[in-house]
Amino acid sequence: MKSVGIAIFTAALACLGCERAVVPGYELSASMRAVDKDDVEDPNKLRHDVEIQLEKHCGTPLRPKLIGHSELDADYLAHGAEVYRQRCAACHGNSGYGNGPAASVMYPLPRDYTKGIFKFVSVVDGTKPLREDLLRTVRNGARGTSMPSFALLPKRDLEAVVDYVLVLTHRGELEDALREAAIDEEETIDDKLATKLADNIAKRWVVPKNKVIHPLTVEPPYTWDSIEKGREAFAGANGVCFKCHDRDGSARNLLEVGKDPWGHEGRAADLTSGMFHGGATSIDLYRRIYGGIKPMPAFATGYPSDPDMLWHLVHYVQYISGARRREVVQSSLLPNERR
Ligand code: HEC
Ligand code: HEC
């Protein structure tokens, strides 16, 4: 009995050991790996110096650090990293470049965090997201994409994994900033430069209150009149939305919309599928239209003569989102208007 106990204990210990051993280190980005002699005199030295600075400011997968948050407990971030390796890395990649082993067959691709750009945010165009925005997406998932909902994770796991996503995000931002400084400004990569660039990143992620989207007006009632106004602005003579989303909002003709910030051909959302990637409530949709999602432009100032117009568009989009299950829409959304 005793020897069986010892054997199990030894096996468990060995397993623990091997699990630690297989935690892979961080990689460098494709653009950093592509730096060559036309860019800098000694590309390998550049990569080496950058790796040293990244480790100083962002730590390692087993001992991560979050730029701008030295107050965070190291074990807490290490726990976030552990959750990430178990639940996220297969899609988002060990270093957050969106290149996990499961990623290649997906559309849309898993987010490459390292550009510091996010889609489902509550801030105006060009501003860093709130931490709360990332938390909401991780909790709710992105319906209609491969991004699952993690609502069942314990709160501590959710919080920690979101902070770890930020570790990877800032690591990517610092990596890009160092590369650009070395190539474009011919700067030497040293402690002083890296600290300055890391401080800039920390500052950029403090979102001023006035960058948070507050609707211009209170949501008007959901009526045929409102839906009709939205339809006109969407697909009417002076409409703009149909140019990317098609007249019926289905985007089925795959109109060319331009590249997304990650350099891939964008595809307008199918607004008739009943699945909104960024959430289906009125305020979710309002934020999408107000702030845009590149290549979709921001429409914050698109309708100066009718500030209610963004809500009319929200209502129209909600209306057509039921196009494939019209009966449900008629019976639940429009009780007074049922025909
Ligand atoms: C099965 C693949 C998959 C897994 C597992 C996965 N994701 Fe995602 N994730 C995606 C995809 C795909 C997107 C992009 C959705 C889009 O662009 O509409 C995404 C997007 C995101 C975004 C970006 C949201 C935004 O506003 O741009 C965050 C943050 C995120 N995931 C965090 C996580 C975290 C944290 C985990 C683990 C707890 C995780 N994901 C697990 C596929 C996955
Ligand atoms: C230049 C092309 C373009 C124009 C013009 C455009 N969109 Fe979009 N729209 C997109 C793309 C691309 C996406 C998908 C972004 C993503 O998820 O990557 C999108 C996404 C959306 C979403 C989010 C859907 C979701 O799944 O969460 C809404 C809502 C939306 N558009 C409404 C509108 C409305 C209303 C207008 C007109 C006021 C409009 N769009 C104009 C390209 C465009």
GROMACS .gro file of N, CA, C and O and ligand atoms in nm, residues 107-108 111 119-120 143 233-234 240-245 256-258 260 262 266-271 275-280 284-286 288-289 293-297 299 303 310 313-314 317, ligand 2:
model
  231
  107TYR      N    1  -1.256   3.221  -3.935
  107TYR     CA    2  -1.287   3.356  -3.977
  107TYR      C    3  -1.400   3.409  -3.888
  107TYR      O    4  -1.499   3.344  -3.877
  108PRO      N    5  -1.387   3.524  -3.825
  108PRO     CA    6  -1.265   3.603  -3.820
  108PRO      C    7  -1.156   3.532  -3.741
  108PRO      O    8  -1.184   3.445  -3.660
  111ARG      N    9  -0.820   3.727  -3.215
  111ARG     CA   10  -0.755   3.859  -3.206
  111ARG      C   11  -0.605   3.846  -3.182
  111ARG      O   12  -0.561   3.772  -3.095
  119LYS      N   13  -1.206   4.553  -3.087
  119LYS     CA   14  -1.324   4.590  -3.166
  119LYS      C   15  -1.446   4.627  -3.082
  119LYS      O   16  -1.518   4.720  -3.116
  120PHE      N   17  -1.470   4.552  -2.977
  120PHE     CA   18  -1.599   4.565  -2.908
  120PHE      C   19  -1.583   4.651  -2.784
  120PHE      O   20  -1.578   4.603  -2.672
  143ARG      N   21  -2.057   3.628  -3.031
  143ARG     CA   22  -2.152   3.536  -3.098
  143ARG      C   23  -2.132   3.537  -3.248
  143ARG      O   24  -2.116   3.642  -3.308
  233ALA      N   25  -3.177   5.580  -4.375
  233ALA     CA   26  -3.035   5.617  -4.358
  233ALA      C   27  -2.943   5.500  -4.393
  233ALA      O   28  -2.827   5.519  -4.428
  234PHE      N   29  -2.996   5.379  -4.381
  234PHE     CA   30  -2.914   5.261  -4.408
  234PHE      C   31  -2.907   5.233  -4.558
  234PHE      O   32  -2.798   5.216  -4.613
  240VAL      N   33  -2.575   5.522  -4.640
  240VAL     CA   34  -2.432   5.493  -4.652
  240VAL      C   35  -2.399   5.348  -4.616
  240VAL      O   36  -2.303   5.292  -4.668
  241CYS      N   37  -2.482   5.290  -4.529
  241CYS     CA   38  -2.444   5.159  -4.473
  241CYS      C   39  -2.446   5.049  -4.578
  241CYS      O   40  -2.364   4.957  -4.575
  242PHE      N   41  -2.543   5.060  -4.673
  242PHE     CA   42  -2.561   4.951  -4.770
  242PHE      C   43  -2.438   4.934  -4.859
  242PHE      O   44  -2.420   4.830  -4.919
  243LYS      N   45  -2.356   5.040  -4.866
  243LYS     CA   46  -2.238   5.030  -4.953
  243LYS      C   47  -2.146   4.917  -4.909
  243LYS      O   48  -2.072   4.862  -4.990
  244CYS      N   49  -2.148   4.884  -4.782
  244CYS     CA   50  -2.069   4.771  -4.733
  244CYS      C   51  -2.156   4.653  -4.692
  244CYS      O   52  -2.118   4.538  -4.711
  245HIS      N   53  -2.274   4.684  -4.634
  245HIS     CA   54  -2.355   4.576  -4.576
  245HIS      C   55  -2.459   4.521  -4.673
  245HIS      O   56  -2.535   4.433  -4.634
  256GLU      N   57  -1.633   4.490  -5.138
  256GLU     CA   58  -1.499   4.525  -5.088
  256GLU      C   59  -1.510   4.638  -4.987
  256GLU      O   60  -1.568   4.741  -5.016
  257VAL      N   61  -1.456   4.617  -4.870
  257VAL     CA   62  -1.468   4.720  -4.766
  257VAL      C   63  -1.333   4.773  -4.719
  257VAL      O   64  -1.326   4.865  -4.641
  258GLY      N   65  -1.225   4.715  -4.768
  258GLY     CA   66  -1.092   4.760  -4.726
  258GLY      C   67  -1.035   4.669  -4.618
  258GLY      O   68  -1.102   4.576  -4.571
  260ASP      N   69  -0.866   4.549  -4.253
  260ASP     CA   70  -0.881   4.576  -4.109
  260ASP      C   71  -0.743   4.616  -4.052
  260ASP      O   72  -0.642   4.608  -4.123
  262TRP      N   73  -0.539   4.475  -3.882
  262TRP     CA   74  -0.439   4.368  -3.876
  262TRP      C   75  -0.389   4.332  -4.016
  262TRP      O   76  -0.317   4.234  -4.034
  266GLY      N   77  -1.116   4.309  -4.482
  266GLY     CA   78  -1.231   4.311  -4.392
  266GLY      C   79  -1.353   4.252  -4.461
  266GLY      O   80  -1.356   4.237  -4.584
  267ARG      N   81  -1.451   4.216  -4.383
  267ARG     CA   82  -1.576   4.167  -4.437
  267ARG      C   83  -1.686   4.231  -4.353
  267ARG      O   84  -1.680   4.224  -4.230
  268ALA      N   85  -1.782   4.295  -4.419
  268ALA     CA   86  -1.888   4.360  -4.341
  268ALA      C   87  -1.968   4.253  -4.268
  268ALA      O   88  -1.980   4.140  -4.314
  269ALA      N   89  -2.025   4.291  -4.153
  269ALA     CA   90  -2.103   4.195  -4.076
  269ALA      C   91  -2.234   4.164  -4.147
  269ALA      O   92  -2.294   4.253  -4.209
  270ASP      N   93  -2.279   4.040  -4.140
  270ASP     CA   94  -2.412   4.002  -4.184
  270ASP      C   95  -2.508   4.041  -4.073
  270ASP      O   96  -2.516   3.974  -3.969
  271LEU      N   97  -2.580   4.151  -4.095
  271LEU     CA   98  -2.666   4.203  -3.987
  271LEU      C   99  -2.798   4.129  -3.979
  271LEU      O  100  -2.881   4.158  -3.893
  275MET      N  101  -2.694   3.714  -3.513
  275MET     CA  102  -2.581   3.699  -3.420
  275MET      C  103  -2.491   3.821  -3.432
  275MET      O  104  -2.423   3.838  -3.534
  276PHE      N  105  -2.493   3.906  -3.331
  276PHE     CA  106  -2.404   4.022  -3.333
  276PHE      C  107  -2.277   3.988  -3.256
  276PHE      O  108  -2.285   3.950  -3.138
  277HIS      N  109  -2.165   4.003  -3.321
  277HIS     CA  110  -2.038   3.967  -3.257
  277HIS      C  111  -2.013   4.048  -3.130
  277HIS      O  112  -1.959   3.999  -3.033
  278GLY      N  113  -2.053   4.173  -3.134
  278GLY     CA  114  -2.021   4.262  -3.021
  278GLY      C  115  -2.139   4.282  -2.926
  278GLY      O  116  -2.137   4.376  -2.848
  279GLY      N  117  -2.240   4.194  -2.931
  279GLY     CA  118  -2.354   4.208  -2.841
  279GLY      C  119  -2.474   4.268  -2.911
  279GLY      O  120  -2.458   4.347  -3.005
  280ALA      N  121  -2.594   4.232  -2.868
  280ALA     CA  122  -2.716   4.267  -2.941
  280ALA      C  123  -2.803   4.370  -2.872
  280ALA      O  124  -2.907   4.409  -2.924
  284ASP      N  125  -2.500   4.820  -2.708
  284ASP     CA  126  -2.391   4.755  -2.783
  284ASP      C  127  -2.388   4.807  -2.926
  284ASP      O  128  -2.283   4.848  -2.977
  285LEU      N  129  -2.505   4.802  -2.992
  285LEU     CA  130  -2.511   4.839  -3.133
  285LEU      C  131  -2.485   4.988  -3.152
  285LEU      O  132  -2.419   5.031  -3.246
  286TYR      N  133  -2.534   5.068  -3.058
  286TYR     CA  134  -2.510   5.212  -3.063
  286TYR      C  135  -2.360   5.240  -3.062
  286TYR      O  136  -2.309   5.318  -3.141
  288ARG      N  137  -2.119   5.038  -3.153
  288ARG     CA  138  -2.055   4.993  -3.278
  288ARG      C  139  -2.069   5.100  -3.385
  288ARG      O  140  -1.976   5.131  -3.456
  289ILE      N  141  -2.192   5.157  -3.396
  289ILE     CA  142  -2.217   5.253  -3.504
  289ILE      C  143  -2.148   5.386  -3.471
  289ILE      O  144  -2.087   5.449  -3.557
  293ILE      N  145  -1.596   5.013  -3.644
  293ILE     CA  146  -1.499   4.903  -3.623
  293ILE      C  147  -1.423   4.898  -3.753
  293ILE      O  148  -1.477   4.855  -3.854
  294LYS      N  149  -1.302   4.943  -3.752
  294LYS     CA  150  -1.228   4.955  -3.879
  294LYS      C  151  -1.232   4.823  -3.955
  294LYS      O  152  -1.215   4.719  -3.892
  295PRO      N  153  -1.259   4.823  -4.087
  295PRO     CA  154  -1.269   4.939  -4.176
  295PRO      C  155  -1.404   5.014  -4.172
  295PRO      O  156  -1.423   5.106  -4.251
  296MET      N  157  -1.497   4.974  -4.088
  296MET     CA  158  -1.621   5.053  -4.078
  296MET      C  159  -1.590   5.184  -4.006
  296MET      O  160  -1.534   5.184  -3.897
  297PRO      N  161  -1.626   5.298  -4.070
  297PRO     CA  162  -1.593   5.427  -4.007
  297PRO      C  163  -1.683   5.456  -3.887
  297PRO      O  164  -1.786   5.392  -3.869
  299PHE      N  165  -1.956   5.675  -3.695
  299PHE     CA  166  -2.064   5.762  -3.739
  299PHE      C  167  -2.107   5.860  -3.630
  299PHE      O  168  -2.215   5.916  -3.636
  303TYR      N  169  -2.468   6.243  -3.838
  303TYR     CA  170  -2.605   6.292  -3.859
  303TYR      C  171  -2.633   6.414  -3.774
  303TYR      O  172  -2.719   6.412  -3.685
  310LEU      N  173  -2.874   5.783  -3.482
  310LEU     CA  174  -2.798   5.662  -3.447
  310LEU      C  175  -2.890   5.558  -3.383
  310LEU      O  176  -2.876   5.438  -3.405
  313LEU      N  177  -3.098   5.395  -3.651
  313LEU     CA  178  -3.016   5.291  -3.717
  313LEU      C  179  -3.008   5.165  -3.631
  313LEU      O  180  -3.019   5.053  -3.681
  314VAL      N  181  -2.991   5.185  -3.501
  314VAL     CA  182  -2.989   5.070  -3.409
  314VAL      C  183  -3.119   4.991  -3.425
  314VAL      O  184  -3.119   4.869  -3.438
  317VAL      N  185  -3.134   4.805  -3.751
  317VAL     CA  186  -3.043   4.689  -3.748
  317VAL      C  187  -3.103   4.578  -3.661
  317VAL      O  188  -3.099   4.460  -3.697
  341HEC     C1  189  -1.678   5.088  -4.513
  341HEC     C2  190  -1.769   4.977  -4.494
  341HEC     C3  191  -1.878   4.992  -4.390
  341HEC     C4  192  -1.974   5.089  -4.379
  341HEC     C5  193  -1.995   5.212  -4.466
  341HEC     C6  194  -2.059   5.050  -4.268
  341HEC     N1  195  -2.013   4.934  -4.211
  341HEC    FE1  196  -2.092   4.840  -4.051
  341HEC     N2  197  -1.941   4.706  -4.054
  341HEC     C7  198  -1.842   4.700  -4.150
  341HEC     C8  199  -1.752   4.592  -4.118
  341HEC     C9  200  -1.629   4.553  -4.197
  341HEC    C10  201  -1.799   4.535  -3.998
  341HEC    C11  202  -1.743   4.415  -3.927
  341HEC    C12  203  -1.634   4.455  -3.833
  341HEC    C13  204  -1.576   4.333  -3.768
  341HEC     O1  205  -1.644   4.266  -3.690
  341HEC     O2  206  -1.462   4.307  -3.799
  341HEC    C14  207  -1.918   4.610  -3.961
  341HEC    C15  208  -1.991   4.585  -3.847
  341HEC    C16  209  -2.109   4.650  -3.813
  341HEC    C17  210  -2.185   4.624  -3.693
  341HEC    C18  211  -2.148   4.527  -3.581
  341HEC    C19  212  -2.211   4.394  -3.599
  341HEC    C20  213  -2.172   4.293  -3.491
  341HEC     O3  214  -2.166   4.174  -3.530
  341HEC     O4  215  -2.154   4.326  -3.373
  341HEC    C21  216  -2.295   4.705  -3.699
  341HEC    C22  217  -2.407   4.713  -3.597
  341HEC    C23  218  -2.285   4.782  -3.821
  341HEC     N3  219  -2.170   4.746  -3.887
  341HEC    C24  220  -2.378   4.878  -3.862
  341HEC    C25  221  -2.352   4.969  -3.962
  341HEC    C26  222  -2.438   5.083  -3.991
  341HEC    C27  223  -2.569   5.113  -3.919
  341HEC    C28  224  -2.377   5.153  -4.090
  341HEC    C29  225  -2.421   5.285  -4.152
  341HEC    C30  226  -2.442   5.395  -4.060
  341HEC    C31  227  -2.256   5.082  -4.127
  341HEC     N4  228  -2.246   4.971  -4.047
  341HEC    C32  229  -2.168   5.123  -4.226
  341HEC    C33  230  -1.828   4.783  -4.260
  341HEC    C34  231  -1.903   4.896  -4.283
   0.00000   0.00000   0.00000
